[in-house]
Amino acid sequence: MKIACVIPAFNEEKSISQTIEQVKDLVDLIVVVDDKSSDNTKKILNSINEQKLKKIYHPINLGQGAALQTGNEYCLKNGFDVIIHFDADGQFLASDINKMIKPIINEGYDLVIGSRFLGIESNIPSFKKNIIMPMAKIFNILFFGIKTSDPQNGFRAMSKETALRIKIENDRMAHCTEILAKAFKYKLKIKEVPIKVIYHEFGQKFSGGLKIIKDLILKKISG
Amino acid sequence: MIQQILAGLIIIFFLSKLINQWKKKAISFNEFIFWLIFWVLAILIVAFIKQIDKIVINLGFSSSAINLAFYIAVLFLFYLIFKMRLKIVKIEKNITDLARKISLKE
């Protein structure tokens, strides 16, 4: 089975090399999609000479959702069987990749989602853990029927069939909800796997959460 | 009377802008006709405001014609914003598809 890891990167000059270094031995190909970074991310990527690395550059900034879809399309065109979505900022552990892909390879799951709430402790900022995340969870259950413990987690793995069925249309940050909503709609076999997340910064803020809700509603209205 | 003249002048200003845009071919024929009808209707409402007032009262509305015109205008604006939003979403999608194609070809 050919395994690819898609890493969307926007202004990740501090962490991108390290992330690539940590992931490269665990997958067949790393697809980094630079979303028109304004820092030195592109320069750093160009300086990395790694056979297992495919660099894709968006000509304009489109958003994380769009970068993931670009990565998915590249993987599908090049015959990869399992696609992993991994953050460039070093908050996920590369050592968790194996347990994310195992349910797809060995147990026939379509989609595997990382979860920060299944036993392994992550240093989640308390406002995020106790206010933003529960609110996002309620919103996801009420409006999209998503019943997972950590719907906003960006660490996921999917089979090629899943990537073919789920086309990410929310270009910005609403893609987490969109992917899960479509997975539930198509009745895909979903598994949650406990993972550890290391917070270097706060990440998605409350205002970002509101923007996600706005994007989802507008997408729903405009079909 | 002064209010009607002022409103008439504003509408004429917008009409001249519209004709100008049409001459420059900045808008399509359909769009030109749509806005022409819109502004001609607006000028008719302003010119016959008293007669419309009477019709509005006869129809059983408690407000004056100018109020009713405002309500309709606000509803119309909401509709236009919605239409515009749909158009923007479509354009955004096209831009994303295009940018993706370019990046995957490189």
CSV table of C-alpha atoms in Angstrom, one decimal:
chain,number,residue,atom,x,y,z
A,1,MET,CA,0.0,0.0,0.0
A,2,LYS,CA,1.3,3.4,-1.0
A,3,ILE,CA,1.0,6.0,1.8
A,4,ALA,CA,1.2,9.7,1.4
A,5,CYS,CA,1.2,12.5,3.9
A,6,VAL,CA,-0.3,15.9,2.9
A,7,ILE,CA,1.0,18.8,4.9
A,8,PRO,CA,-0.5,22.2,4.2
A,9,ALA,CA,1.9,25.0,5.0
A,10,PHE,CA,1.3,28.7,5.4
A,11,ASN,CA,4.1,30.7,7.0
A,12,GLU,CA,5.7,27.7,8.6
A,13,GLU,CA,9.4,28.7,8.2
A,14,LYS,CA,10.1,27.8,11.8
A,15,SER,CA,8.8,24.2,11.8
A,16,ILE,CA,8.5,22.9,8.2
A,17,SER,CA,11.9,21.3,7.9
A,18,GLN,CA,11.6,19.6,11.2
A,19,THR,CA,8.1,18.3,10.4
A,20,ILE,CA,9.3,16.8,7.1
A,21,GLU,CA,12.3,15.3,8.8
A,22,GLN,CA,10.1,13.6,11.4
A,23,VAL,CA,7.5,12.3,8.9
A,24,LYS,CA,9.6,11.1,6.0
A,25,ASP,CA,10.5,7.7,7.2
A,26,LEU,CA,6.9,6.8,8.1
A,27,VAL,CA,5.4,7.3,4.6
A,28,ASP,CA,6.1,6.8,0.9
A,29,LEU,CA,5.7,10.5,0.0
A,30,ILE,CA,5.2,13.8,1.7
A,31,VAL,CA,3.2,16.3,-0.2
A,32,VAL,CA,3.7,19.8,1.1
A,33,VAL,CA,1.3,22.4,-0.3
A,34,ASP,CA,2.6,25.9,0.3
A,35,ASP,CA,-0.4,28.2,0.4
A,36,LYS,CA,1.4,31.3,-0.8
A,37,SER,CA,3.4,31.9,2.4
A,38,SER,CA,4.7,35.4,2.9
A,39,ASP,CA,7.6,34.3,5.0
A,40,ASN,CA,10.6,32.0,4.0
A,41,THR,CA,8.6,28.8,3.8
A,42,LYS,CA,9.0,28.5,0.0
A,43,LYS,CA,12.7,29.3,0.2
A,44,ILE,CA,13.2,26.6,2.9
A,45,LEU,CA,11.2,24.0,0.9
A,46,ASN,CA,13.2,24.7,-2.2
A,47,SER,CA,16.4,24.1,-0.3
A,48,ILE,CA,15.3,20.7,0.9
A,49,ASN,CA,16.6,18.0,-1.4
A,50,GLU,CA,14.5,15.0,-0.4
A,51,GLN,CA,13.3,12.3,-2.8
A,52,LYS,CA,10.3,11.5,-0.7
A,53,LEU,CA,9.1,15.1,-0.9
A,54,LYS,CA,6.7,16.7,-3.4
A,55,LYS,CA,6.4,20.4,-3.2
A,56,ILE,CA,3.3,22.1,-4.6
A,57,TYR,CA,2.9,25.9,-4.6
A,58,HIS,CA,-0.4,27.7,-4.7
A,59,PRO,CA,-0.1,30.8,-6.8
A,60,ILE,CA,-2.4,32.7,-4.4
A,61,ASN,CA,-3.4,32.1,-0.8
A,62,LEU,CA,-6.5,29.9,-0.8
A,63,GLY,CA,-6.8,28.5,2.7
A,64,GLN,CA,-6.0,25.3,4.6
A,65,GLY,CA,-9.0,23.4,3.2
A,66,ALA,CA,-8.0,24.2,-0.3
A,67,ALA,CA,-4.4,23.2,0.3
A,68,LEU,CA,-5.6,19.8,1.7
A,69,GLN,CA,-7.8,19.3,-1.4
A,70,THR,CA,-4.9,20.1,-3.7
A,71,GLY,CA,-2.7,17.6,-1.8
A,72,ASN,CA,-5.5,15.0,-2.0
A,73,GLU,CA,-5.9,15.5,-5.8
A,74,TYR,CA,-2.1,15.0,-6.3
A,75,CYS,CA,-2.2,11.8,-4.2
A,76,LEU,CA,-5.2,10.4,-6.1
A,77,LYS,CA,-3.6,11.2,-9.5
A,78,ASN,CA,-0.4,9.4,-8.4
A,79,GLY,CA,-2.0,6.2,-7.1
A,80,PHE,CA,-1.7,6.5,-3.4
A,81,ASP,CA,-3.9,4.2,-1.3
A,82,VAL,CA,-3.9,6.0,2.0
A,83,ILE,CA,-3.7,9.8,2.5
A,84,ILE,CA,-2.8,11.4,5.9
A,85,HIS,CA,-3.5,15.0,6.8
A,86,PHE,CA,-0.8,16.4,9.1
A,87,ASP,CA,-0.1,19.9,10.4
A,88,ALA,CA,3.1,21.7,9.5
A,89,ASP,CA,3.5,23.5,12.9
A,90,GLY,CA,4.8,20.5,14.8
A,91,GLN,CA,1.8,20.1,17.1
A,92,PHE,CA,1.2,16.5,16.0
A,93,LEU,CA,3.5,13.7,16.7
A,94,ALA,CA,4.8,11.8,13.7
A,95,SER,CA,5.0,8.7,15.9
A,96,ASP,CA,1.2,8.7,15.9
A,97,ILE,CA,1.0,8.2,12.1
A,98,ASN,CA,1.3,4.4,12.3
A,99,LYS,CA,-1.7,4.0,14.6
A,100,MET,CA,-3.7,6.4,12.4
A,101,ILE,CA,-3.2,4.3,9.2
A,102,LYS,CA,-3.5,0.8,10.8
A,103,PRO,CA,-7.3,0.8,11.0
A,104,ILE,CA,-7.5,1.6,7.3
A,105,ILE,CA,-4.9,-1.0,6.2
A,106,ASN,CA,-5.9,-3.8,8.6
A,107,GLU,CA,-9.5,-3.2,9.6
A,108,GLY,CA,-11.1,-1.7,6.5
A,109,TYR,CA,-11.9,1.7,8.0
A,110,ASP,CA,-12.6,4.6,5.5
A,111,LEU,CA,-11.6,7.5,7.7
A,112,VAL,CA,-9.5,7.7,10.9
A,113,ILE,CA,-9.7,10.9,13.0
A,114,GLY,CA,-7.3,11.8,15.7
A,115,SER,CA,-8.8,12.7,19.1
A,116,ARG,CA,-7.4,14.7,22.0
A,117,PHE,CA,-10.0,13.4,24.3
A,118,LEU,CA,-9.6,9.6,24.3
A,119,GLY,CA,-7.2,9.1,27.2
A,120,ILE,CA,-3.9,10.7,26.1
A,121,GLU,CA,-3.4,14.0,27.7
A,122,SER,CA,-2.6,17.0,25.6
A,123,ASN,CA,-1.7,20.4,26.9
A,124,ILE,CA,-4.8,22.1,25.5
A,125,PRO,CA,-5.2,25.8,26.7
A,126,SER,CA,-8.1,25.7,29.3
A,127,PHE,CA,-10.3,28.3,27.6
A,128,LYS,CA,-10.1,26.3,24.4
A,129,LYS,CA,-10.7,23.0,26.2
A,130,ASN,CA,-13.6,24.1,28.4
A,131,ILE,CA,-15.3,26.8,26.3
A,132,ILE,CA,-14.5,26.8,22.6
A,133,MET,CA,-14.3,23.0,22.0
A,134,PRO,CA,-17.5,22.0,23.8
A,135,MET,CA,-19.4,24.8,21.9
A,136,ALA,CA,-17.9,23.5,18.6
A,137,LYS,CA,-18.9,20.0,19.6
A,138,ILE,CA,-22.6,21.0,20.3
A,139,PHE,CA,-22.7,23.0,17.0
A,140,ASN,CA,-21.4,20.0,15.1
A,141,ILE,CA,-23.9,17.6,16.7
A,142,LEU,CA,-26.9,19.9,16.2
A,143,PHE,CA,-26.3,21.0,12.6
A,144,PHE,CA,-24.3,18.2,11.0
A,145,GLY,CA,-25.0,15.1,13.2
A,146,ILE,CA,-21.3,14.7,13.8
A,147,LYS,CA,-20.8,12.6,17.0
A,148,THR,CA,-17.1,12.4,17.4
A,149,SER,CA,-15.2,13.3,20.5
A,150,ASP,CA,-12.9,15.8,18.7
A,151,PRO,CA,-14.5,17.1,15.5
A,152,GLN,CA,-12.0,20.0,15.0
A,153,ASN,CA,-8.9,17.7,14.9
A,154,GLY,CA,-6.9,18.2,11.8
A,155,PHE,CA,-4.9,14.9,12.1
A,156,ARG,CA,-6.7,12.3,9.9
A,157,ALA,CA,-6.1,9.5,7.6
A,158,MET,CA,-8.3,8.3,4.7
A,159,SER,CA,-8.5,5.7,2.1
A,160,LYS,CA,-8.2,6.7,-1.6
A,161,GLU,CA,-11.9,5.9,-2.0
A,162,THR,CA,-12.8,8.3,0.8
A,163,ALA,CA,-10.6,11.0,-0.8
A,164,LEU,CA,-12.4,10.5,-4.1
A,165,ARG,CA,-15.9,10.8,-2.4
A,166,ILE,CA,-15.1,13.7,-0.1
A,167,LYS,CA,-14.1,16.7,-2.1
A,168,ILE,CA,-13.2,19.5,0.3
A,169,GLU,CA,-15.1,22.6,-0.8
A,170,ASN,CA,-14.6,24.8,2.2
A,171,ASP,CA,-11.3,26.5,1.3
A,172,ARG,CA,-10.6,27.9,4.8
A,173,MET,CA,-10.9,26.4,8.3
A,174,ALA,CA,-14.4,24.9,8.0
A,175,HIS,CA,-13.0,21.8,6.3
A,176,CYS,CA,-12.8,19.7,9.5
A,177,THR,CA,-16.6,19.9,10.0
A,178,GLU,CA,-17.2,19.5,6.2
A,179,ILE,CA,-15.1,16.3,6.0
A,180,LEU,CA,-16.8,14.7,9.0
A,181,ALA,CA,-20.3,15.9,7.9
A,182,LYS,CA,-19.8,14.2,4.5
A,183,ALA,CA,-18.3,11.1,6.0
A,184,PHE,CA,-21.4,10.7,8.2
A,185,LYS,CA,-23.7,11.6,5.3
A,186,TYR,CA,-22.1,8.9,3.1
A,187,LYS,CA,-22.2,6.5,6.1
A,188,LEU,CA,-18.4,5.8,5.9
A,189,LYS,CA,-16.7,3.6,8.5
A,190,ILE,CA,-15.1,6.1,10.9
A,191,LYS,CA,-12.7,5.4,13.7
A,192,GLU,CA,-11.3,7.7,16.3
A,193,VAL,CA,-7.8,7.2,17.6
A,194,PRO,CA,-6.2,8.8,20.6
A,195,ILE,CA,-3.4,11.1,19.7
A,196,LYS,CA,-1.3,13.7,21.6
A,197,VAL,CA,-1.2,17.3,20.5
A,198,ILE,CA,1.5,19.7,21.7
A,199,TYR,CA,0.4,23.3,21.8
A,200,HIS,CA,3.1,25.8,20.9
A,201,GLU,CA,0.5,28.6,20.6
A,202,PHE,CA,-3.3,29.0,21.1
A,203,GLY,CA,-4.3,28.0,17.6
A,204,GLN,CA,-7.9,28.5,16.4
A,205,LYS,CA,-9.4,31.4,18.4
A,206,PHE,CA,-13.0,32.1,19.4
A,207,SER,CA,-13.3,34.6,16.5
A,208,GLY,CA,-11.9,31.9,14.2
A,209,GLY,CA,-14.7,29.5,15.4
A,210,LEU,CA,-17.3,32.1,14.6
A,211,LYS,CA,-15.8,32.5,11.1
A,212,ILE,CA,-16.0,28.8,10.6
A,213,ILE,CA,-19.7,28.9,11.5
A,214,LYS,CA,-20.3,31.8,9.1
A,215,ASP,CA,-18.5,29.9,6.3
A,216,LEU,CA,-20.5,26.7,6.9
A,217,ILE,CA,-23.8,28.6,6.9
A,218,LEU,CA,-23.0,30.5,3.7
A,219,LYS,CA,-21.8,27.3,2.0
A,220,LYS,CA,-25.1,25.7,3.0
A,221,ILE,CA,-27.2,28.6,1.7
A,222,SER,CA,-25.3,28.8,-1.6
A,223,GLY,CA,-25.3,25.1,-2.1
B,1,MET,CA,-42.2,69.7,-3.8
B,2,ILE,CA,-38.5,70.4,-3.0
B,3,GLN,CA,-38.1,66.9,-1.7
B,4,GLN,CA,-39.5,65.5,-5.0
B,5,ILE,CA,-37.2,67.7,-7.0
B,6,LEU,CA,-34.2,66.6,-4.9
B,7,ALA,CA,-35.1,62.9,-5.3
B,8,GLY,CA,-35.6,63.5,-9.0
B,9,LEU,CA,-32.2,65.0,-9.3
B,10,ILE,CA,-30.6,62.1,-7.5
B,11,ILE,CA,-32.3,59.6,-9.7
B,12,ILE,CA,-31.3,61.5,-12.8
B,13,PHE,CA,-27.7,61.4,-11.5
B,14,PHE,CA,-27.8,57.6,-11.2
B,15,LEU,CA,-29.5,57.4,-14.6
B,16,SER,CA,-26.7,59.4,-16.2
B,17,LYS,CA,-24.2,57.1,-14.5
B,18,LEU,CA,-26.0,54.1,-15.8
B,19,ILE,CA,-26.1,55.4,-19.4
B,20,ASN,CA,-22.4,56.3,-19.1
B,21,GLN,CA,-21.6,52.7,-18.1
B,22,TRP,CA,-23.7,51.3,-20.9
B,23,LYS,CA,-21.8,53.5,-23.4
B,24,LYS,CA,-18.5,52.3,-22.0
B,25,LYS,CA,-19.8,48.8,-22.4
B,26,ALA,CA,-19.0,48.2,-18.7
B,27,ILE,CA,-22.4,46.4,-18.2
B,28,SER,CA,-24.4,43.9,-20.2
B,29,PHE,CA,-27.6,44.9,-22.1
B,30,ASN,CA,-29.7,42.8,-19.7
B,31,GLU,CA,-28.2,44.6,-16.7
B,32,PHE,CA,-28.7,48.0,-18.4
B,33,ILE,CA,-32.4,47.3,-19.1
B,34,PHE,CA,-32.9,46.0,-15.5
B,35,TRP,CA,-31.5,49.1,-13.9
B,36,LEU,CA,-33.2,51.4,-16.4
B,37,ILE,CA,-36.6,50.0,-15.5
B,38,PHE,CA,-35.6,50.3,-11.8
B,39,TRP,CA,-34.7,54.0,-12.0
B,40,VAL,CA,-37.6,54.9,-14.3
B,41,LEU,CA,-40.0,53.2,-11.8
B,42,ALA,CA,-38.3,55.2,-9.0
B,43,ILE,CA,-38.8,58.5,-10.9
B,44,LEU,CA,-42.5,57.6,-11.6
B,45,ILE,CA,-43.0,56.9,-7.9
B,46,VAL,CA,-41.4,60.2,-6.9
B,47,ALA,CA,-43.4,62.1,-9.6
B,48,PHE,CA,-46.8,60.6,-8.6
B,49,ILE,CA,-46.1,60.2,-4.9
B,50,LYS,CA,-49.5,61.8,-3.9
B,51,GLN,CA,-51.5,59.7,-6.2
B,52,ILE,CA,-49.7,56.6,-4.9
B,53,ASP,CA,-50.4,57.7,-1.4
B,54,LYS,CA,-54.1,57.7,-2.1
B,55,ILE,CA,-53.8,54.2,-3.7
B,56,VAL,CA,-51.9,52.9,-0.7
B,57,ILE,CA,-54.6,54.2,1.7
B,58,ASN,CA,-57.3,52.8,-0.5
B,59,LEU,CA,-55.6,49.4,-0.3
B,60,GLY,CA,-55.8,49.6,3.5
B,61,PHE,CA,-52.2,50.3,4.4
B,62,SER,CA,-51.7,52.6,7.3
B,63,SER,CA,-48.3,53.9,6.2
B,64,SER,CA,-47.6,56.5,3.5
B,65,ALA,CA,-46.3,55.7,0.0
B,66,ILE,CA,-42.8,56.8,0.8
B,67,ASN,CA,-42.6,54.4,3.7
B,68,LEU,CA,-43.8,51.6,1.6
B,69,ALA,CA,-41.3,52.5,-1.1
B,70,PHE,CA,-38.6,52.3,1.6
B,71,TYR,CA,-39.7,48.9,2.8
B,72,ILE,CA,-39.7,47.5,-0.8
B,73,ALA,CA,-36.3,49.1,-1.3
B,74,VAL,CA,-34.8,47.4,1.8
B,75,LEU,CA,-36.2,44.0,0.7
B,76,PHE,CA,-34.8,44.6,-2.8
B,77,LEU,CA,-31.4,45.4,-1.3
B,78,PHE,CA,-31.4,42.2,0.8
B,79,TYR,CA,-32.2,40.2,-2.4
B,80,LEU,CA,-29.4,41.9,-4.3
B,81,ILE,CA,-26.9,41.2,-1.5
B,82,PHE,CA,-28.0,37.5,-1.5
B,83,LYS,CA,-27.6,37.4,-5.3
B,84,MET,CA,-24.2,39.0,-5.0
B,85,ARG,CA,-23.1,36.6,-2.3
B,86,LEU,CA,-24.0,33.7,-4.6
B,87,LYS,CA,-22.0,35.2,-7.4
B,88,ILE,CA,-18.9,35.8,-5.1
B,89,VAL,CA,-19.1,32.1,-3.9
B,90,LYS,CA,-19.1,31.0,-7.5
B,91,ILE,CA,-16.2,33.2,-8.5
B,92,GLU,CA,-14.2,32.1,-5.4
B,93,LYS,CA,-14.8,28.5,-6.4
B,94,ASN,CA,-13.6,29.2,-9.9
B,95,ILE,CA,-10.5,30.9,-8.6
B,96,THR,CA,-9.7,28.0,-6.3
B,97,ASP,CA,-10.1,25.5,-9.2
B,98,LEU,CA,-7.9,27.6,-11.5
B,99,ALA,CA,-5.2,28.1,-8.9
B,100,ARG,CA,-5.2,24.4,-8.0
B,101,LYS,CA,-4.9,23.4,-11.7
B,102,ILE,CA,-1.9,25.8,-12.1
B,103,SER,CA,-0.2,24.5,-8.9
B,104,LEU,CA,-0.6,20.9,-9.9
B,105,LYS,CA,0.7,21.5,-13.4
B,106,GLU,CA,4.0,23.1,-12.2
